[in-house]
Amino acid sequence: MSEKIYVYSFEEGKGLGKELLGGKGSNLAEMVSLGLPIPAGFTITTETCDIYYKNNKTYPVEVDQQVEAHLQALETKMGKKLGDANDPLLVSVRSGAAASLPGMMDTVLNLGLNDESVIGLATKTGNERFARDSYRRFIQMFGDVVMEVPHHDFEIALQSVKDKKGVKLDTELETADLQEVVQLYKAVVQKATGKLFPNNPREQLKMAIDAVFNSRNNERAIIYRRINDIKGLLGTAVNVQSMVFGNMGNTSGTGVCFSRNPSTGENKFYGEFLMNAQGEDVVAGIRTPAEINTLSEVMPDCYNQLVDIYHKLEQHYHDMQDMEFTIQEGKLFMLQTRNGKRTAAAAVKIAVDMLGEGLIDEKTAVLRVQPSQLDSLLHKQIDNQAKKAAELLTKGLPASPGAAVWQIVFKAEDAHEWNENGKKVVLVRVETSPEDIQGMVAAQGILTARGGMTSHAAVVARGMGKCCVAGAGELLIDEKAKTLTVKGKTLHEGEYITLDGSTGEVFAGSLAVVDPELSGDFETLMKLADKYRKLWVRTNADTPTDAATAKRFGAEGIGLCRTEHMFFAEERILAMREMILSENEEGRRKALAKILPYQKGDFYQLMKTLEGLPVTIRFLDPPLHEFLPTEDKDIQALSTEMGVSVETLKAKIASLHEFNPMLGHRGCRLVITYPEIAEMQTEAVISAACELKKEGVDAHPEIMIPLVGFKSEFDFNAAIVRKVAQETMDKYGVQIEYKLGTMIEVPRGALTADEIAETAEFFSFGTNDLTQMGLGFSRDDAGKFIKEYVEKNIFEKDPFQSIDETGVGQLVKIAVEKGQKSRPDISLGICGEHGGDPASIDFCHRVGLKYVSCSPYRVPIARLAAAHAALNNG
Amino acid sequence: MSEKIYVYSFEEGKGLGKELLGGKGSNLAEMVSLGLPIPAGFTITTETCDIYYKNNKTYPVEVDQQVEAHLQALETKMGKKLGDANDPLLVSVRSGAAASLPGMMDTVLNLGLNDESVIGLATKTGNERFARDSYRRFIQMFGDVVMEVPHHDFEIALQSVKDKKGVKLDTELETADLQEVVQLYKAVVQKATGKLFPNNPREQLKMAIDAVFNSRNNERAIIYRRINDIKGLLGTAVNVQSMVFGNMGNTSGTGVCFSRNPSTGENKFYGEFLMNAQGEDVVAGIRTPAEINTLSEVMPDCYNQLVDIYHKLEQHYHDMQDMEFTIQEGKLFMLQTRNGKRTAAAAVKIAVDMLGEGLIDEKTAVLRVQPSQLDSLLHKQIDNQAKKAAELLTKGLPASPGAAVWQIVFKAEDAHEWNENGKKVVLVRVETSPEDIQGMVAAQGILTARGGMTSHAAVVARGMGKCCVAGAGELLIDEKAKTLTVKGKTLHEGEYITLDGSTGEVFAGSLAVVDPELSGDFETLMKLADKYRKLWVRTNADTPTDAATAKRFGAEGIGLCRTEHMFFAEERILAMREMILSENEEGRRKALAKILPYQKGDFYQLMKTLEGLPVTIRFLDPPLHEFLPTEDKDIQALSTEMGVSVETLKAKIASLHEFNPMLGHRGCRLVITYPEIAEMQTEAVISAACELKKEGVDAHPEIMIPLVGFKSEFDFNAAIVRKVAQETMDKYGVQIEYKLGTMIEVPRGALTADEIAETAEFFSFGTNDLTQMGLGFSRDDAGKFIKEYVEKNIFEKDPFQSIDETGVGQLVKIAVEKGQKSRPDISLGICGEHGGDPASIDFCHRVGLKYVSCSPYRVPIARLAAAHAALNNG
């Protein structure tokens, strides 16, 4: 029986994979196998860590023996010895699990320094100050992460020396001072731990290895794994690697480089370097690094070698590489390579370029661009330079992306009026309501003090592709005085403001913005996504304009047309109010007859725009009180307009008041009280379709009944729709293929989907409301405490942004299974805000939905996310 | 192969059962088998009906043949012939399914009458007018139910004759007029159906039989079966029975009698009769019937025979009988017997008496009393006579039973003040809120214009055993003027009103009430119920008084103590408000420290009262804004009291405003923001228990975390409770056995019960909120449209009164299964209002809960319902 191997040198690691060696160890082994110049070292396997935990934090003596053997081999190879007083071998010790595990112990550098070897380092680098500083940093780092000495204690000691010397910066300390700091640090360690700081480098190494293993189960790491749902990891590997130095004179240096431009994606070597410097000098920004191409002049051999290497690495990893290198006395060492982070534009270009170069295949190209990244490509952006110089007023939620830079107004009617006068405005409200729709249409951007990511303002703004920052809680808005105040600064009506809807930032004044540009590469990528996705992508659109935008972005139908938004236009709202205020059915019918031609016209335009693609029309959903005014002034005006006394109006408004409108008299419940509403809406939909058909335009309306919890509710509504639809078709002498289905947005609706599917032809999951009711979170109120939930790790993620798979997802799953049991060919889709969220789209794919529907500007995101879902789930 | 039997004479029917013969046919056959005098006849089986439907509404010719054979046998037996001009046989045709099926065709009387036999009837009864009237009634009845002629057409014809004659009442028509009506009726039939009215009695019979079969599937019957969940009935049987007449002179008569007093339960023959009369004369109330015992003087033989019969029937059916009889020319016929309806008091007495008499066994005695009936035994009742004479003002929901007859006040503080001055009042509010608690305590009854069966007013009133009528929507309440107006009538403060909380009736003025009396029989019955039930019964109680009441009624612990009700007393609310208005944790802790001794005192008293029985304490549940005043005057007062400006107060109140407080910042969510609240409550509970234990009193607190939807929410709360509980026990040096569990009231909580049960030791289903969220119905708002739902058959029953098994029940079932999977010994109970509803208790038994908890006055109901559940589910 051969001895079990716990430790592999980098040379031995090729192909053993990151499960055994961790990501970092595996990467280093790969680079060695490519023949690249890597500082030598070895990796202790993740299995060892697993054994460590399974054996009460001990490991077999063979591990120590193998580490010692590899260490000796390393010493031999490097011609240096750990702790040597002349030319010491120094090593770094790093953790590295199969998946990235932030929160774990990361790095101990310069291990091997002690009172003797520090002199060797000084001699070798010719820089005593550097050596002494390295030593005191090592003690601090080791003390902190390995020996768990409070970081603060070291700070106090360091400060005492600076105070004594009368200096402010660490860099002002001289060699002697640093020697004093080292002494103080050792005392700190002894006081905190009751132990001497280990002078023996081999003891240092063993302690560091154990510390890496222990940190796998520290609190931060556990929380991180929980949040990111990382399970079943064996443990972490430990990498021990010899140190190299870029600050050993003018033939040494260090740098960071990318195989392509991470900002634009251009296929051109990119990066920067500093001669005679360590990595931390680049980060600190004290000296300005040089562009990478100038290295070809300074050290042409190294440069050429580097170019060779980056090509090799791209070929090997089939992706753009982000690399770190150090040149020690003219010799190039690669310290790290990894797939580089990039902007959205770069991601698209690199994916399409690499596909063209034959470096990756289509599926890989599609998977190379994160769907959520696309968002920034589709909207105007604040110029980054301008932002850096600007004054940040406050921050709200990034409710709808893009930038808006305009004058502020505080009332919807002002927005409308200013807009009529040719001025562009940002509408600032405490919160918006459907009454504000006209103003929101007129405004270029919307800023609210209250409400979350799925508040009225957020949802409507996203639908319009309009920039919105919601729930900026620090804002004090005085609607009467028409001012907003934040942190003591007050802005008046007409002053300029800049919103960044992608970050939630709000700036005073007007900042420069840059336009989005959709490249041909973007189109190419989208076409590839379409090729691989299984889910259809529809859009949530209430107007022909929105619908046309969405179609341009590739929408394959309308998944949600909210008809109530059509009731708010000036000439319609009056008829709507007349209906609400009617005392009897006759009065309501009279008022509805006035609305009918408008609705019919809306549907006609919408279905004409969609040219035969399915158009899902949701019948009236909100409670009626949303259509009535709330402010005295408006009530007064309505009273005059309608010839109804203010008292009567107020009484009616009071009688319609609801404690929890979310759970009140709305959706299909309205029709049970007022069947004539559904009659009018059905007539509008079907006659519009009939007229189009007569004109030779195909129309496929899908009538959707909202808020169904009982089959009997659906059936009551459905009977009206079927009757009126047939009458209307008879009238026109035309047959329309329409579908009749329901939203599944009430938990009971999901739980009784088998019953409902007996008569409903399709389900569209309204996951906004399903989340609200399933979790008991009012989206308009939860904003106040949801932050706390995220901070205290109660939520893994905001369930209004990404579908809560365990809870709400379970309801969706139940409904899918039960619905398909009753009606195997039932059409299943989602039209909640989750329809535009990549993680939720992945869920929709897995659970077997047929389509997702999202706001027009998220259609490309959904298309790509759907492709990812198809590719990732095999 | 013997011929299939479709028709059985009553003599042949014994033991064939109601599945085959229907309830009515089976009953008649039983009576015949007992040797009772029954008008002869036969039954066509339910199977025939089934065949009829399975064969496209036809049946084999054998059915006709068997009917004809039985008819001929009947003619022979009775010595009369159908349609005979001298002494005709007349029959009734009645439907009768295995279960009662209202909405189906019920009865055709006097079938066999035609232009000839009507003369025979006249001769035989010596009453031509009666004969002619019977004939015209027969045509109308037959025309209506068999030939589907609109009822209205007959009315018009009848009216035309009355007009011509110049009379108003049917009784004013003479023989000749009635003959004219018969002619007109025949014309009506011909016009409506295009057919002549069938003169042939055998044709009449066949048509009537088919009509009974057809009526099984008429709309009313289908709806009724759906609502009452009656499935799988074969069909209806048809009973053909010879007619007897009680109006054939002074040796004839008719009556209704009961084997025991249905009002008191006294074991004494009870009933009334009329000589020379038909059943309809008794019903019409034109003549006053005589008491049944006087029949012993008029016709002693018949009387003695009747007494014999009722004893025989009681012995046979083992239950109190409700019988109809007719005496035709000195000969007694039994027309019907059935188990008699009875009052609650009678039900209890009869059950216990019959058990004593050995007529029934214990289980039967328990099942003989409907749990819901008990309600009326436990509360004061309005005197029935007084009610008949009184003026009904309006009707609301019967929110909490009993009667309240007192002066009205319109504000909680007025109720309090009047009460202090020794006056008893009814508190009238648009709706109540926790602020009104003091006033509700002071009031004798509560009347609200808004809110449903589980509105704040209803829940609190039931908890207090206090009469409440809620949601009386017709009331216009003017709090300023202190008046209520309904249907033009206005009552002012101080005027008397009478509420019937058992019916929802509201009367002007003061009506007489009668006290409840709990008999020894009641106790006997309760003990029997306890013997057979499997569910424990706890109570929802917040005060020692409520708890003591409930214990007297047999409660076995507290299933829900709502701690927030303890915060509203005068000296506490101030500290509570101080906490809410605090800017930081320190301020909150200071305020909470003031509340601590009160809470501790409350829990001490409560646990002392319960003497070792479990006491489930729910931690703070409502949103904080419920503790702040809403009216300007109160805000002003608070501002003065607390030394905080009105503006600051208003700003804070505004900042706490929620759109949907039901789905807002409350329950365990409060603790995630303000952990110190749970710390205070834990300290109060555990230190009270420790002090009791030191005094030798056993205390078993069960701490219940409300509104948990995520395991992480529970764990966050639980960590605080466990820590503080341990610290408190350490302080006292006492070990308390406490449990820590959660409400399951959020759908997600139910769906993830497996996760939650990993750390929660018990679940208590809060089915009020589970219904609100699961169905998306705000209980405070649904009152407005739920009526419509019931009327339009959308609901089978109000889901707030009786648990919605299909939807909410499914969530409960999921949670029970998942909870038990994670923790097999998990304690499971229910503390929603459903805990006192018999149908819901049956569900709780079936789904495997361990206990139900209900308001004190429903404890006996729950005990009996639990026994029913155990007995009915085997």
mmCIF file of N, CA and C in Angstrom, chain A residues 431 450 654-655 657-663 665 669 672 710 712-713 746-748 751 755 773-778 780-781 784-785 789 792 794-795 804 806 810-811 818, chain B residues 431 450 654-655 657-663 665 669 672 710 712-713 746-748 751 755 773-778 780-781 784-785 789 792 794-795 804 806 810-811 818:
data_model
loop_
_atom_site.group_PDB
_atom_site.id
_atom_site.type_symbol
_atom_site.label_atom_id
_atom_site.label_comp_id
_atom_site.label_asym_id
_atom_site.label_seq_id
_atom_site.Cartn_x
_atom_site.Cartn_y
_atom_site.Cartn_z
ATOM 1 N N GLU A 431 -43.600 59.470 -2.365
ATOM 2 C CA GLU A 431 -43.769 58.217 -3.089
ATOM 3 C C GLU A 431 -44.727 58.503 -4.228
ATOM 4 N N ARG A 450 -39.546 57.233 -0.397
ATOM 5 C CA ARG A 450 -40.031 55.980 0.178
ATOM 6 C C ARG A 450 -40.257 54.940 -0.893
ATOM 7 N N ALA A 654 -63.946 57.946 1.855
ATOM 8 C CA ALA A 654 -63.765 57.315 3.170
ATOM 9 C C ALA A 654 -64.316 55.891 3.156
ATOM 10 N N SER A 655 -65.444 55.699 2.483
ATOM 11 C CA SER A 655 -66.054 54.366 2.494
ATOM 12 C C SER A 655 -65.205 53.380 1.704
ATOM 13 N N HIS A 657 -61.931 53.539 1.734
ATOM 14 C CA HIS A 657 -60.647 53.380 2.411
ATOM 15 C C HIS A 657 -60.453 51.923 2.855
ATOM 16 N N GLU A 658 -59.228 51.455 2.724
ATOM 17 C CA GLU A 658 -58.928 50.094 3.166
ATOM 18 C C GLU A 658 -57.714 50.087 4.079
ATOM 19 N N PHE A 659 -57.739 49.199 5.057
ATOM 20 C CA PHE A 659 -56.618 49.101 5.984
ATOM 21 C C PHE A 659 -55.419 48.458 5.306
ATOM 22 N N ASN A 660 -55.700 47.460 4.511
ATOM 23 C CA ASN A 660 -54.638 46.752 3.793
ATOM 24 C C ASN A 660 -55.057 46.590 2.335
ATOM 25 N N PRO A 661 -54.918 47.674 1.571
ATOM 26 C CA PRO A 661 -55.432 47.628 0.196
ATOM 27 C C PRO A 661 -54.854 46.474 -0.621
ATOM 28 N N MET A 662 -53.629 46.098 -0.268
ATOM 29 C CA MET A 662 -52.991 44.961 -0.924
ATOM 30 C C MET A 662 -53.865 43.704 -0.826
ATOM 31 N N LEU A 663 -54.570 43.562 0.274
ATOM 32 C CA LEU A 663 -55.394 42.373 0.508
ATOM 33 C C LEU A 663 -56.869 42.741 0.447
ATOM 34 N N HIS A 665 -60.243 44.913 -1.811
ATOM 35 C CA HIS A 665 -61.241 44.735 -2.856
ATOM 36 C C HIS A 665 -60.634 45.140 -4.192
ATOM 37 N N ARG A 669 -61.955 40.364 -7.723
ATOM 38 C CA ARG A 669 -62.989 40.627 -6.717
ATOM 39 C C ARG A 669 -63.873 41.794 -7.126
ATOM 40 N N ILE A 672 -66.603 40.579 -9.313
ATOM 41 C CA ILE A 672 -67.671 39.850 -8.631
ATOM 42 C C ILE A 672 -68.710 40.844 -8.099
ATOM 43 N N PHE A 710 -59.565 31.371 -5.806
ATOM 44 C CA PHE A 710 -60.569 30.309 -5.824
ATOM 45 C C PHE A 710 -60.978 30.047 -7.274
ATOM 46 N N SER A 712 -63.765 29.262 -8.185
ATOM 47 C CA SER A 712 -65.072 29.888 -8.368
ATOM 48 C C SER A 712 -64.934 31.359 -8.741
ATOM 49 N N GLU A 713 -63.887 32.013 -8.245
ATOM 50 C CA GLU A 713 -63.643 33.405 -8.646
ATOM 51 C C GLU A 713 -63.332 33.465 -10.138
ATOM 52 N N VAL A 746 -51.901 34.782 -5.655
ATOM 53 C CA VAL A 746 -52.383 34.578 -4.292
ATOM 54 C C VAL A 746 -51.930 33.162 -3.887
ATOM 55 N N PRO A 747 -51.345 32.990 -2.696
ATOM 56 C CA PRO A 747 -50.887 31.639 -2.334
ATOM 57 C C PRO A 747 -51.960 30.571 -2.555
ATOM 58 N N ARG A 748 -53.205 30.874 -2.193
ATOM 59 C CA ARG A 748 -54.241 29.878 -2.379
ATOM 60 C C ARG A 748 -54.414 29.510 -3.850
ATOM 61 N N LEU A 751 -51.890 26.923 -4.486
ATOM 62 C CA LEU A 751 -52.194 25.668 -3.793
ATOM 63 C C LEU A 751 -53.367 24.921 -4.412
ATOM 64 N N GLU A 755 -57.407 22.784 -9.411
ATOM 65 C CA GLU A 755 -58.803 23.153 -9.628
ATOM 66 C C GLU A 755 -58.915 24.273 -10.666
ATOM 67 N N MET A 773 -47.584 38.196 -0.366
ATOM 68 C CA MET A 773 -48.510 37.414 0.456
ATOM 69 C C MET A 773 -47.835 36.183 1.041
ATOM 70 N N GLY A 774 -46.985 35.548 0.264
ATOM 71 C CA GLY A 774 -46.342 34.328 0.741
ATOM 72 C C GLY A 774 -45.403 34.598 1.905
ATOM 73 N N LEU A 775 -44.752 35.755 1.842
ATOM 74 C CA LEU A 775 -43.802 36.098 2.895
ATOM 75 C C LEU A 775 -44.413 37.042 3.917
ATOM 76 N N GLY A 776 -45.572 37.607 3.567
ATOM 77 C CA GLY A 776 -46.180 38.582 4.480
ATOM 78 C C GLY A 776 -45.412 39.883 4.518
ATOM 79 N N PHE A 777 -44.843 40.272 3.379
ATOM 80 C CA PHE A 777 -44.087 41.520 3.285
ATOM 81 C C PHE A 777 -44.764 42.469 2.310
ATOM 82 N N SER A 778 -45.247 43.575 2.811
ATOM 83 C CA SER A 778 -45.764 44.612 1.928
ATOM 84 C C SER A 778 -44.578 45.291 1.259
ATOM 85 N N ASP A 780 -44.376 47.981 -0.234
ATOM 86 C CA ASP A 780 -44.321 49.421 0.005
ATOM 87 C C ASP A 780 -43.811 49.754 1.402
ATOM 88 N N ASP A 781 -43.860 48.767 2.293
ATOM 89 C CA ASP A 781 -43.468 49.029 3.678
ATOM 90 C C ASP A 781 -42.161 48.351 4.060
ATOM 91 N N LYS A 784 -38.418 49.715 4.779
ATOM 92 C CA LYS A 784 -37.937 50.261 6.052
ATOM 93 C C LYS A 784 -37.104 49.265 6.849
ATOM 94 N N PHE A 785 -37.425 47.980 6.731
ATOM 95 C CA PHE A 785 -36.685 47.049 7.586
ATOM 96 C C PHE A 785 -35.924 45.980 6.810
ATOM 97 N N TYR A 789 -32.645 43.309 7.556
ATOM 98 C CA TYR A 789 -32.705 41.872 7.292
ATOM 99 C C TYR A 789 -31.471 41.408 6.536
ATOM 100 N N LYS A 792 -28.357 41.720 8.832
ATOM 101 C CA LYS A 792 -28.284 40.720 9.897
ATOM 102 C C LYS A 792 -28.410 39.298 9.354
ATOM 103 N N ILE A 794 -30.627 37.765 7.790
ATOM 104 C CA ILE A 794 -31.898 37.051 7.890
ATOM 105 C C ILE A 794 -32.274 36.557 6.492
ATOM 106 N N PHE A 795 -32.096 37.421 5.538
ATOM 107 C CA PHE A 795 -32.307 37.069 4.135
ATOM 108 C C PHE A 795 -30.992 36.711 3.504
ATOM 109 N N ASP A 804 -37.545 34.129 -4.095
ATOM 110 C CA ASP A 804 -37.249 33.295 -2.936
ATOM 111 C C ASP A 804 -37.621 31.865 -3.304
ATOM 112 N N THR A 806 -37.021 28.918 -1.997
ATOM 113 C CA THR A 806 -37.490 27.993 -0.961
ATOM 114 C C THR A 806 -38.958 28.205 -0.635
ATOM 115 N N GLN A 810 -41.479 27.420 -3.998
ATOM 116 C CA GLN A 810 -42.212 26.198 -3.667
ATOM 117 C C GLN A 810 -43.669 26.326 -4.112
ATOM 118 N N LEU A 811 -44.219 27.516 -3.918
ATOM 119 C CA LEU A 811 -45.600 27.751 -4.365
ATOM 120 C C LEU A 811 -45.688 27.653 -5.889
ATOM 121 N N LYS A 818 -49.444 21.005 -10.174
ATOM 122 C CA LYS A 818 -50.891 20.804 -10.114
ATOM 123 C C LYS A 818 -51.573 21.283 -11.393
ATOM 124 N N GLU B 431 -64.880 51.623 13.910
ATOM 125 C CA GLU B 431 -64.159 50.376 14.127
ATOM 126 C C GLU B 431 -63.323 50.580 15.391
ATOM 127 N N ARG B 450 -67.822 48.896 10.890
ATOM 128 C CA ARG B 450 -66.919 48.239 9.944
ATOM 129 C C ARG B 450 -66.242 47.046 10.585
ATOM 130 N N ALA B 654 -45.988 59.814 11.184
ATOM 131 C CA ALA B 654 -46.008 59.699 9.723
ATOM 132 C C ALA B 654 -44.957 58.703 9.253
ATOM 133 N N SER B 655 -43.787 58.729 9.903
ATOM 134 C CA SER B 655 -42.709 57.842 9.447
ATOM 135 C C SER B 655 -43.059 56.379 9.740
ATOM 136 N N HIS B 657 -46.128 55.256 9.516
ATOM 137 C CA HIS B 657 -47.308 54.886 8.735
ATOM 138 C C HIS B 657 -46.971 53.753 7.767
ATOM 139 N N GLU B 658 -47.907 52.830 7.622
ATOM 140 C CA GLU B 658 -47.686 51.736 6.677
ATOM 141 C C GLU B 658 -48.880 51.607 5.733
ATOM 142 N N PHE B 659 -48.598 51.243 4.504
ATOM 143 C CA PHE B 659 -49.656 51.075 3.505
ATOM 144 C C PHE B 659 -50.471 49.817 3.808
ATOM 145 N N ASN B 660 -49.760 48.780 4.195
ATOM 146 C CA ASN B 660 -50.402 47.510 4.506
ATOM 147 C C ASN B 660 -49.841 46.985 5.827
ATOM 148 N N PRO B 661 -50.323 47.543 6.925
ATOM 149 C CA PRO B 661 -49.721 47.189 8.216
ATOM 150 C C PRO B 661 -49.751 45.685 8.506
ATOM 151 N N MET B 662 -50.751 45.027 7.929
ATOM 152 C CA MET B 662 -50.851 43.575 8.070
ATOM 153 C C MET B 662 -49.570 42.889 7.585
ATOM 154 N N LEU B 663 -48.949 43.465 6.562
ATOM 155 C CA LEU B 663 -47.755 42.869 5.962
ATOM 156 C C LEU B 663 -46.523 43.711 6.291
ATOM 157 N N HIS B 665 -44.085 46.006 9.459
ATOM 158 C CA HIS B 665 -43.014 45.852 10.435
ATOM 159 C C HIS B 665 -43.635 45.468 11.776
ATOM 160 N N ARG B 669 -40.317 40.639 13.367
ATOM 161 C CA ARG B 669 -39.538 41.642 12.615
ATOM 162 C C ARG B 669 -39.146 42.817 13.498
ATOM 163 N N ILE B 672 -35.993 42.029 15.273
ATOM 164 C CA ILE B 672 -34.783 42.087 14.448
ATOM 165 C C ILE B 672 -34.257 43.514 14.410
ATOM 166 N N PHE B 710 -39.161 32.843 8.058
ATOM 167 C CA PHE B 710 -37.824 32.335 7.749
ATOM 168 C C PHE B 710 -37.235 31.734 9.028
ATOM 169 N N SER B 712 -34.293 31.820 9.803
ATOM 170 C CA SER B 712 -33.326 32.792 10.309
ATOM 171 C C SER B 712 -33.996 33.833 11.198
ATOM 172 N N GLU B 713 -35.247 34.165 10.893
ATOM 173 C CA GLU B 713 -35.986 35.092 11.762
ATOM 174 C C GLU B 713 -36.182 34.463 13.140
ATOM 175 N N VAL B 746 -47.535 32.811 8.580
ATOM 176 C CA VAL B 746 -47.114 33.335 7.287
ATOM 177 C C VAL B 746 -47.023 32.124 6.349
ATOM 178 N N PRO B 747 -47.576 32.196 5.140
ATOM 179 C CA PRO B 747 -47.502 31.023 4.264
ATOM 180 C C PRO B 747 -46.093 30.451 4.144
ATOM 181 N N ARG B 748 -45.096 31.336 4.043
ATOM 182 C CA ARG B 748 -43.738 30.817 3.920
ATOM 183 C C ARG B 748 -43.309 30.019 5.148
ATOM 184 N N LEU B 751 -44.585 26.630 4.568
ATOM 185 C CA LEU B 751 -43.875 25.953 3.481
ATOM 186 C C LEU B 751 -42.462 25.543 3.876
ATOM 187 N N GLU B 755 -37.536 23.434 8.031
ATOM 188 C CA GLU B 755 -36.366 24.200 8.473
ATOM 189 C C GLU B 755 -36.619 24.805 9.856
ATOM 190 N N MET B 773 -53.223 35.990 4.638
ATOM 191 C CA MET B 773 -52.136 35.990 3.660
ATOM 192 C C MET B 773 -52.323 34.914 2.604
ATOM 193 N N GLY B 774 -52.811 33.768 3.032
ATOM 194 C CA GLY B 774 -52.970 32.662 2.085
ATOM 195 C C GLY B 774 -54.026 32.959 1.049
ATOM 196 N N LEU B 775 -55.066 33.665 1.467
ATOM 197 C CA LEU B 775 -56.149 33.975 0.545
ATOM 198 C C LEU B 775 -56.043 35.391 -0.007
ATOM 199 N N GLY B 776 -55.151 36.190 0.621
ATOM 200 C CA GLY B 776 -55.055 37.580 0.195
ATOM 201 C C GLY B 776 -56.270 38.398 0.583
ATOM 202 N N PHE B 777 -56.846 38.080 1.736
ATOM 203 C CA PHE B 777 -58.015 38.809 2.224
ATOM 204 C C PHE B 777 -57.689 39.514 3.529
ATOM 205 N N SER B 778 -57.718 40.817 3.522
ATOM 206 C CA SER B 778 -57.572 41.567 4.756
ATOM 207 C C SER B 778 -58.866 41.431 5.540
ATOM 208 N N ASP B 780 -59.981 43.057 7.910
ATOM 209 C CA ASP B 780 -60.619 44.334 8.210
ATOM 210 C C ASP B 780 -61.322 44.932 6.999
ATOM 211 N N ASP B 781 -60.965 44.471 5.823
ATOM 212 C CA ASP B 781 -61.540 45.056 4.613
ATOM 213 C C ASP B 781 -62.499 44.109 3.902
ATOM 214 N N LYS B 784 -66.534 44.087 3.455
ATOM 215 C CA LYS B 784 -67.272 44.832 2.441
ATOM 216 C C LYS B 784 -67.721 43.975 1.266
ATOM 217 N N PHE B 785 -66.941 42.977 0.927
ATOM 218 C CA PHE B 785 -67.321 42.222 -0.279
ATOM 219 C C PHE B 785 -67.545 40.731 -0.027
ATOM 220 N N TYR B 789 -69.582 37.478 -1.942
ATOM 221 C CA TYR B 789 -68.960 36.194 -2.244
ATOM 222 C C TYR B 789 -69.848 35.041 -1.818
ATOM 223 N N LYS B 792 -73.026 34.954 -4.050
ATOM 224 C CA LYS B 792 -72.789 34.490 -5.414
ATOM 225 C C LYS B 792 -72.097 33.130 -5.433
ATOM 226 N N ILE B 794 -69.324 32.101 -4.396
ATOM 227 C CA ILE B 794 -67.885 32.025 -4.656
ATOM 228 C C ILE B 794 -67.237 31.247 -3.515
ATOM 229 N N PHE B 795 -67.657 31.548 -2.320
ATOM 230 C CA PHE B 795 -67.201 30.806 -1.151
ATOM 231 C C PHE B 795 -68.216 29.751 -0.804
ATOM 232 N N ASP B 804 -60.597 27.286 5.779
ATOM 233 C CA ASP B 804 -60.641 26.897 4.371
ATOM 234 C C ASP B 804 -59.717 25.697 4.201
ATOM 235 N N THR B 806 -59.218 23.475 1.847
ATOM 236 C CA THR B 806 -58.511 23.275 0.579
ATOM 237 C C THR B 806 -57.260 24.146 0.477
ATOM 238 N N GLN B 810 -54.396 23.194 3.497
ATOM 239 C CA GLN B 810 -53.266 22.576 2.792
ATOM 240 C C GLN B 810 -51.940 23.071 3.362
ATOM 241 N N LEU B 811 -51.895 24.377 3.665
ATOM 242 C CA LEU B 811 -50.684 24.925 4.279
ATOM 243 C C LEU B 811 -50.455 24.304 5.657
ATOM 244 N N LYS B 818 -44.095 18.562 7.458
ATOM 245 C CA LYS B 818 -42.688 18.973 7.438
ATOM 246 C C LYS B 818 -42.149 19.161 8.850
#
